[in-house]
Structures are given as C-alpha cells and as structure tokens.
XYZ file of C-alpha atoms in Angstrom:
318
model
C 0.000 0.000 0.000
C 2.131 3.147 -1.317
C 0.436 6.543 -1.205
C 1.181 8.992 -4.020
C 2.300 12.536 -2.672
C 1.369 14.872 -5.992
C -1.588 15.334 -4.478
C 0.344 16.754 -1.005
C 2.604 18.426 -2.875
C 0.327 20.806 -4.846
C -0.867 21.287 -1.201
C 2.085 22.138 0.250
C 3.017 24.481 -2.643
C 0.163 26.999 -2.398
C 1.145 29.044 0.292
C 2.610 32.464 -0.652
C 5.877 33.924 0.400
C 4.354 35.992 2.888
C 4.392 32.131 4.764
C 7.878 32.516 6.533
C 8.516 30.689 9.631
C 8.273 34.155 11.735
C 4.921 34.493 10.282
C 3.543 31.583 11.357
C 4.623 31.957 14.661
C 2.736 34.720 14.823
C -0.061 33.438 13.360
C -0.124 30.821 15.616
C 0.432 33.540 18.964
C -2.774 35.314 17.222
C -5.015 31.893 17.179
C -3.531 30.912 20.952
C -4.616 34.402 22.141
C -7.804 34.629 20.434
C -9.062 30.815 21.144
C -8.108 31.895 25.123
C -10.417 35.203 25.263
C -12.645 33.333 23.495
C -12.916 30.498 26.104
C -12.805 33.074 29.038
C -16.045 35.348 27.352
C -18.104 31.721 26.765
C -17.195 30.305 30.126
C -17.458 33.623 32.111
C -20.984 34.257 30.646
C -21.931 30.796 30.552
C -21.004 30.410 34.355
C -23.089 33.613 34.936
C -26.210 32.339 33.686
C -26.169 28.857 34.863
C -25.160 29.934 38.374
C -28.067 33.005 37.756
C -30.929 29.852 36.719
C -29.825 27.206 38.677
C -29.750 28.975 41.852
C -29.717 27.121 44.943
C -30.136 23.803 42.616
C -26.539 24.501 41.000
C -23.305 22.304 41.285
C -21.810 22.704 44.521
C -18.820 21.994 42.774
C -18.176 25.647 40.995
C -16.907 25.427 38.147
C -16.010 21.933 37.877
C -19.524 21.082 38.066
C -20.636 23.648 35.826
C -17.848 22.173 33.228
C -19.430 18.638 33.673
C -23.058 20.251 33.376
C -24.959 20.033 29.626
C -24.355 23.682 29.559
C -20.441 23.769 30.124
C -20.021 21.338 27.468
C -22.309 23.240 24.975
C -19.689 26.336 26.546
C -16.638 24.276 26.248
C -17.689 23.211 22.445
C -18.353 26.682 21.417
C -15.462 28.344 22.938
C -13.576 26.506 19.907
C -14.671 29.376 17.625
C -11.866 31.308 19.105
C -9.510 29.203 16.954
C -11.654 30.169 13.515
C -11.355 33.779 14.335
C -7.559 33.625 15.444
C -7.124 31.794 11.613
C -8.991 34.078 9.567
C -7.261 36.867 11.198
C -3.374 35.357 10.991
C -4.554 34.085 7.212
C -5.725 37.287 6.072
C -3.287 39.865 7.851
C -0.134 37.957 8.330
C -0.139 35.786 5.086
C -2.838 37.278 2.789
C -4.564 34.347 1.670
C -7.962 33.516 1.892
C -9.086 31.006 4.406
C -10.605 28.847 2.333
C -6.589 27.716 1.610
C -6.236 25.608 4.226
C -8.692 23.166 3.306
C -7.033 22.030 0.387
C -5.320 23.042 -3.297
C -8.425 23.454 -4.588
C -9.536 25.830 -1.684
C -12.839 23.455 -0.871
C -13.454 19.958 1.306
C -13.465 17.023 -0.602
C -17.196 16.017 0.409
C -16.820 12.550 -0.763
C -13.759 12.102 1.211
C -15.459 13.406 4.115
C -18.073 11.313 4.349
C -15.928 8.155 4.047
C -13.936 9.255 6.773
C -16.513 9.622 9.118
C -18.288 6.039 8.300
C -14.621 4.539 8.180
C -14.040 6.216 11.618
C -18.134 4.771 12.898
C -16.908 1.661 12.266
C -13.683 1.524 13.982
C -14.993 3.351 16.744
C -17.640 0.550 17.105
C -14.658 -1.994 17.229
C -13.433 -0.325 19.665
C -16.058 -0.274 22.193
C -16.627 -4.067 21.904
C -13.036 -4.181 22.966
C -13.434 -2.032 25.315
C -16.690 -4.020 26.630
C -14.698 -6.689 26.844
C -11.855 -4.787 28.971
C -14.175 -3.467 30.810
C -17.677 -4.702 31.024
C -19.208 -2.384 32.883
C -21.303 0.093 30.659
C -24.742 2.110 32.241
C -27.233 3.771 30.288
C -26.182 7.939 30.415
C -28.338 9.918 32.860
C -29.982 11.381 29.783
C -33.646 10.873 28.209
C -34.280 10.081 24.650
C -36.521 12.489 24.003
C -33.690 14.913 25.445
C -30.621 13.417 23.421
C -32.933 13.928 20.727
C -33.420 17.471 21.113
C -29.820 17.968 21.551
C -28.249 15.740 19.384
C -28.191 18.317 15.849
C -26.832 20.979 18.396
C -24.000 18.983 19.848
C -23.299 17.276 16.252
C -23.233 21.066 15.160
C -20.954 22.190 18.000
C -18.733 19.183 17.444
C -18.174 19.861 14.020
C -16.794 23.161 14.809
C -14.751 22.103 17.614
C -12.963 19.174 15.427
C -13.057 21.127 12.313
C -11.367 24.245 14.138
C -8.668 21.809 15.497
C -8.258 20.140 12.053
C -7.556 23.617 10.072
C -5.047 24.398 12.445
C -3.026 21.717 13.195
C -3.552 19.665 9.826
C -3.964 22.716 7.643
C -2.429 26.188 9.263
C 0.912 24.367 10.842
C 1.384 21.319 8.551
C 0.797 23.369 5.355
C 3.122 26.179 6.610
C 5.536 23.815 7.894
C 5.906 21.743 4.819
C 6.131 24.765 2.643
C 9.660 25.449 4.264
C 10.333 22.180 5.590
C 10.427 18.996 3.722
C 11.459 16.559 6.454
C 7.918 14.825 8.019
C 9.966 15.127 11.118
C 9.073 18.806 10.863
C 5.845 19.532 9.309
C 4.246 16.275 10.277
C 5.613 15.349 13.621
C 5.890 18.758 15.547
C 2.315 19.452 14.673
C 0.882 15.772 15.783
C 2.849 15.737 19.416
C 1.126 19.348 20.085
C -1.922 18.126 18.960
C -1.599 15.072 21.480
C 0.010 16.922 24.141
C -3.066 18.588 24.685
C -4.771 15.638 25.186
C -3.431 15.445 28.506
C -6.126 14.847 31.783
C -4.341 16.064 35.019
C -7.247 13.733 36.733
C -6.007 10.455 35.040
C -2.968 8.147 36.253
C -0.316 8.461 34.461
C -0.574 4.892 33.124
C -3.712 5.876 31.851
C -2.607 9.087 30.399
C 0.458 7.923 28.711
C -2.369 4.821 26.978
C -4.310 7.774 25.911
C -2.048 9.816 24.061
C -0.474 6.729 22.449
C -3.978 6.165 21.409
C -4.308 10.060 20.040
C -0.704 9.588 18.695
C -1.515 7.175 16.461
C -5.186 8.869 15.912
C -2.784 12.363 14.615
C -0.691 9.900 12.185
C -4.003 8.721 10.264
C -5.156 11.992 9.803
C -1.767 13.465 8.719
C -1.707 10.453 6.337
C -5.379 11.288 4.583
C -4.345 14.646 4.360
C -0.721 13.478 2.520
C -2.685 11.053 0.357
C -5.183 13.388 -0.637
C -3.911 17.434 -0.413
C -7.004 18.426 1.218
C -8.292 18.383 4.900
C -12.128 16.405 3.695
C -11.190 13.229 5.082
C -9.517 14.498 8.361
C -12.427 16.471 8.978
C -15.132 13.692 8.670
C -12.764 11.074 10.806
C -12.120 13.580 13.500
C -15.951 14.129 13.999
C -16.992 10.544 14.055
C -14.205 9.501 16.952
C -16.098 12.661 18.980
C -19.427 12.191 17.858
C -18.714 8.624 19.142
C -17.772 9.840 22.462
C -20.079 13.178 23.401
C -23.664 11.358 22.016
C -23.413 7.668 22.255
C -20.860 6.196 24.655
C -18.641 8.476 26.808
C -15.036 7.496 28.915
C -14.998 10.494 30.609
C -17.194 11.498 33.803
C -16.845 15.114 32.807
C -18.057 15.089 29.083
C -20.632 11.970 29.481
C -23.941 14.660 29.799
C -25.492 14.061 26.743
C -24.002 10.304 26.177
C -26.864 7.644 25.712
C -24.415 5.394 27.504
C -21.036 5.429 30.188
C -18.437 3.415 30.943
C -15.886 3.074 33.450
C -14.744 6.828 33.334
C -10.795 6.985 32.672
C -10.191 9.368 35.026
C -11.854 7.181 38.004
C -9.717 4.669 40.099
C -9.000 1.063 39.982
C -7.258 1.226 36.439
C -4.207 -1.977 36.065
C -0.880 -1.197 33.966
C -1.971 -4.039 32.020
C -5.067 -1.886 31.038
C -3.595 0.779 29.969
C -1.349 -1.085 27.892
C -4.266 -2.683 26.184
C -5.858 0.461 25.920
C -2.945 2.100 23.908
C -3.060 -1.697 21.481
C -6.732 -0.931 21.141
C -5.704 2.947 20.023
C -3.430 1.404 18.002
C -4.830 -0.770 15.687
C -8.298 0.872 15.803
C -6.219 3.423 14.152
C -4.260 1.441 11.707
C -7.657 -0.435 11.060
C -9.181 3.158 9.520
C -5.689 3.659 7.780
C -6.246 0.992 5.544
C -10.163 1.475 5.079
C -9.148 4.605 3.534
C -5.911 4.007 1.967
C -6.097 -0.053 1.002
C -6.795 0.228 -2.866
C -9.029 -1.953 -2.965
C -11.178 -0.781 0.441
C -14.785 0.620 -0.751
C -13.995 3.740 1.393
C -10.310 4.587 -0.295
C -9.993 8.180 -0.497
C -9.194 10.048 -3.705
C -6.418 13.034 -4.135
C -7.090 15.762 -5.251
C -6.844 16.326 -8.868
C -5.749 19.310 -10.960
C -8.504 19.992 -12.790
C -10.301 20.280 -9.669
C -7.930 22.920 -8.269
C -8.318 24.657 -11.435
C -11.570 25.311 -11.358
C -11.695 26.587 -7.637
C-alpha cells in the first residue's frame, strides 16, 4: 500500500511567500490568544447564567460542576470558535490568503472524502467499544432521556463539528501546510504538529498509566489523519474522521465522567480509580490498531472507502 504525494505536494506548494517561519509563529500567537479570550467570554458568561438559573439547585462543585453540566459542554464546544477567528485573522493579515486555503489546493473539502472518513471512523470506533466491553464490562445507560438526546443531538453534532473542524484547520492545515512549505522533512511539518496536537490531550485527573495509553492512542489517531491529508492534499477526510471519533464519544458512549452529559451510555470513566498497567497497555493496542484499522479502510486500494487526491482539474476550477 504506497500513497502517491502529488496530491500533497500541490498542497504544500500553495502558500505564498508571505508564509515565513516568523509568520507563522505569529499566526499561531494570534489563534492561541484569540481561542483563550474566546474560552474566558463563553465560560465567564456561561457560568453567569447557569449559576443566575440554577440557583440554589446549582453544582456545589463551581466550576467543575458547571464544566461537567450540559451547559459547560455546549460552553466548552463553542469556545472553539476562538480558533476560527484567530485563523482568519493570521490568514488574512499575516499571510494574505484567503481562508478557504487551508482546506485544500483546490480551496474546498473534498465532500466525498469526508463522508468516508466519518463512516470509516463509525466503524472503527464501534470496534473499539466491543473491545473495550470486553476490557471493561461495565457500561450504564447515560443519565440522559431520549426524548432529550434527541433534542440535543443536531446541536452537539453542530458544536462538534466546529470544535474538530477548528482543530483540524489548524493543526492539519495552518501548521502542517506552513511547515511543509519550508520544511520537507515529516519530522518537521508532520511530527511537531501531531505531538502538540496530542500533548493537549493530557487529563491532570487520570494516572499516568492511563494518560500515557491515551495519548499513544491520540498519537496514532494524529498519524491517520496526517496520512489522509498526505494522500489526498485536502483536509475532507480528516475532517469527517475527526468528527466521528467525537461524535462517538459526546452522544453515544462516553469514557470520561466530565463530558458523558449528553451520552446515551457510560463506561468506566478513565479518570476514576481502579485502572491496572496491564489496562492501559491494552488500551494504547486498542488505540493502536483501531487506528491502523481506519488507515487501511481509507488508503487499502481496494477498500470501498479509499480516499481520492485531489486532482488538478479540480484545483483549477476553484
């Protein structure tokens, strides 16, 4: 299974020479600062109204309980917008491109290629939690109604797009575009922007046996989406694979106490006690080849979900 880079480098190619490395430190200082005041206007007025209607009924954990509350992850989700704003700012007045050319040479998502990474991603996900089942049997149905996750499911798939998407453009499309226009070495463009992307992964209420599983797991998550967007020269199939892993998690079966609200179904939280070594190594395995499992549903010539590159034509007529 080779994977043909034209495609990745007509991608790599399109930035301007405004896209120096100065510049995209900057750039990057602009989205870090906006995603942060972003976060801190959501979460300061979203704490002020829940605390306002709850009243007496409200968490008496503070903050922490209004983060684990339906409205702190609705909050938490749409603080993420921050990032959009930082890169339409650093792309317009730092490089002077339009936004639109971080999704791909031909400045659009590959639909197709989104959709099959999302189903490819359903699947594997699915694996997973049968694994995971059989780690760990114990799974309860989420404290949430049906007629409720319902109602909320179009918001939070909404909210999740924009969280995933904002987190795709910039690490798959702002820093590995930028970096592989003035780096050629993968150990540049592709690895410094994957082990920031995991590093922030990090729970401070997890073990570190647990934590080091999970961003092995998210490791190896960042290499298959680096790879669809080498194979292909456009962010489409990173997109629609990064929203079915958390679509997975926020609506139908969550690992973490503090994002499980609007889950139809928990399991053992990751951050709780009673976690073995040997679990989290078989955690990380399941991470693993869960992972390389979607690599070759969308790669594997012969796979009914292989993604396509992008062609010139197509980048032509954008």
């Amino acid at each position: 299974m080779t994977i043909d880079d034209t495609a990745f480098e007509r991608y790599r190619n399109t930035p301007n020479a405004r896209t120096t490395l100065p510049r995209l430190l900057l750039g990057t200082l602009i989205v870090v600062l906006f995603w942060a005041a972003t976060t801190a206007a959501v979460l300061f007025g979203g704490t002020h109204v829940y605390f306002a209607w709850q009243g007496a009924a409200a968490s008496p954990y503070g903050m922490e309980g209004f983060l684990a509350s339906p409205a702190g992850i609705l909050c938490a989700l749409a603080s993420f917008a921050g990032i959009w704003i930082g890169l339409w700012i650093a792309m317009r007045w730092v490089h002077g491109e339009p936004l639109s050319a971080l999704l791909g040479a031909g400045r659009r998502v590959a639909r197709p290629d989104f959709l099959k990474g999302l189903i490819a991603v359903l699947i594997t996900s699915a694996l997973s939690e049968i694994l995971f089942y059989l780690l760990q049997p114990g799974i309860a149905r989420g404290t949430i109604s049906l007629s409720s996750w319902l109602l909320f499911a179009i918001p939070i798939a909404t909210l999740t797009l924009l969280q995933t998407s904002s987190e795709e453009v910039l690490f798959r499309g702002y820093l590995l575009r930028g970096l592989a226009n003035r780096f050629r070495s993968p150990c540049v463009w592709a690895l410094l922007p994957g082990l920031l992307f995991t590093s922030l992964h990090w729970s401070g209420g997890s073990s570190a046996a647990i934590n080091a599983s999970v961003l092995v797991s998210i490791a190896a998550f960042a290499l298959l989406l680096t790879l669809v967007v080498y194979a292909t020269g456009n962010l489409g199939a990173a997109l629609g694979a990064h929203l079915g892993n958390n679509l997975t998690g926020f609506l139908l079966i969550s690992h973490q106490e503090s994002y499980n609200s609007f889950a139809l179904f928990t399991a053992k939280p990751l951050e709780g006690p009673g976690w073995m070594i040997s679990d989290a190594i078989l955690i990380a395995l399941i991470g693993i080849a869960c992972s390389l499992l979607t690599i070759v549903l969308l790669l594997h010539p012969r796979s009914p979900l292989k993604v396509t590159a992008e062609v010139p034509n197509a980048v032509g007529a954008a």
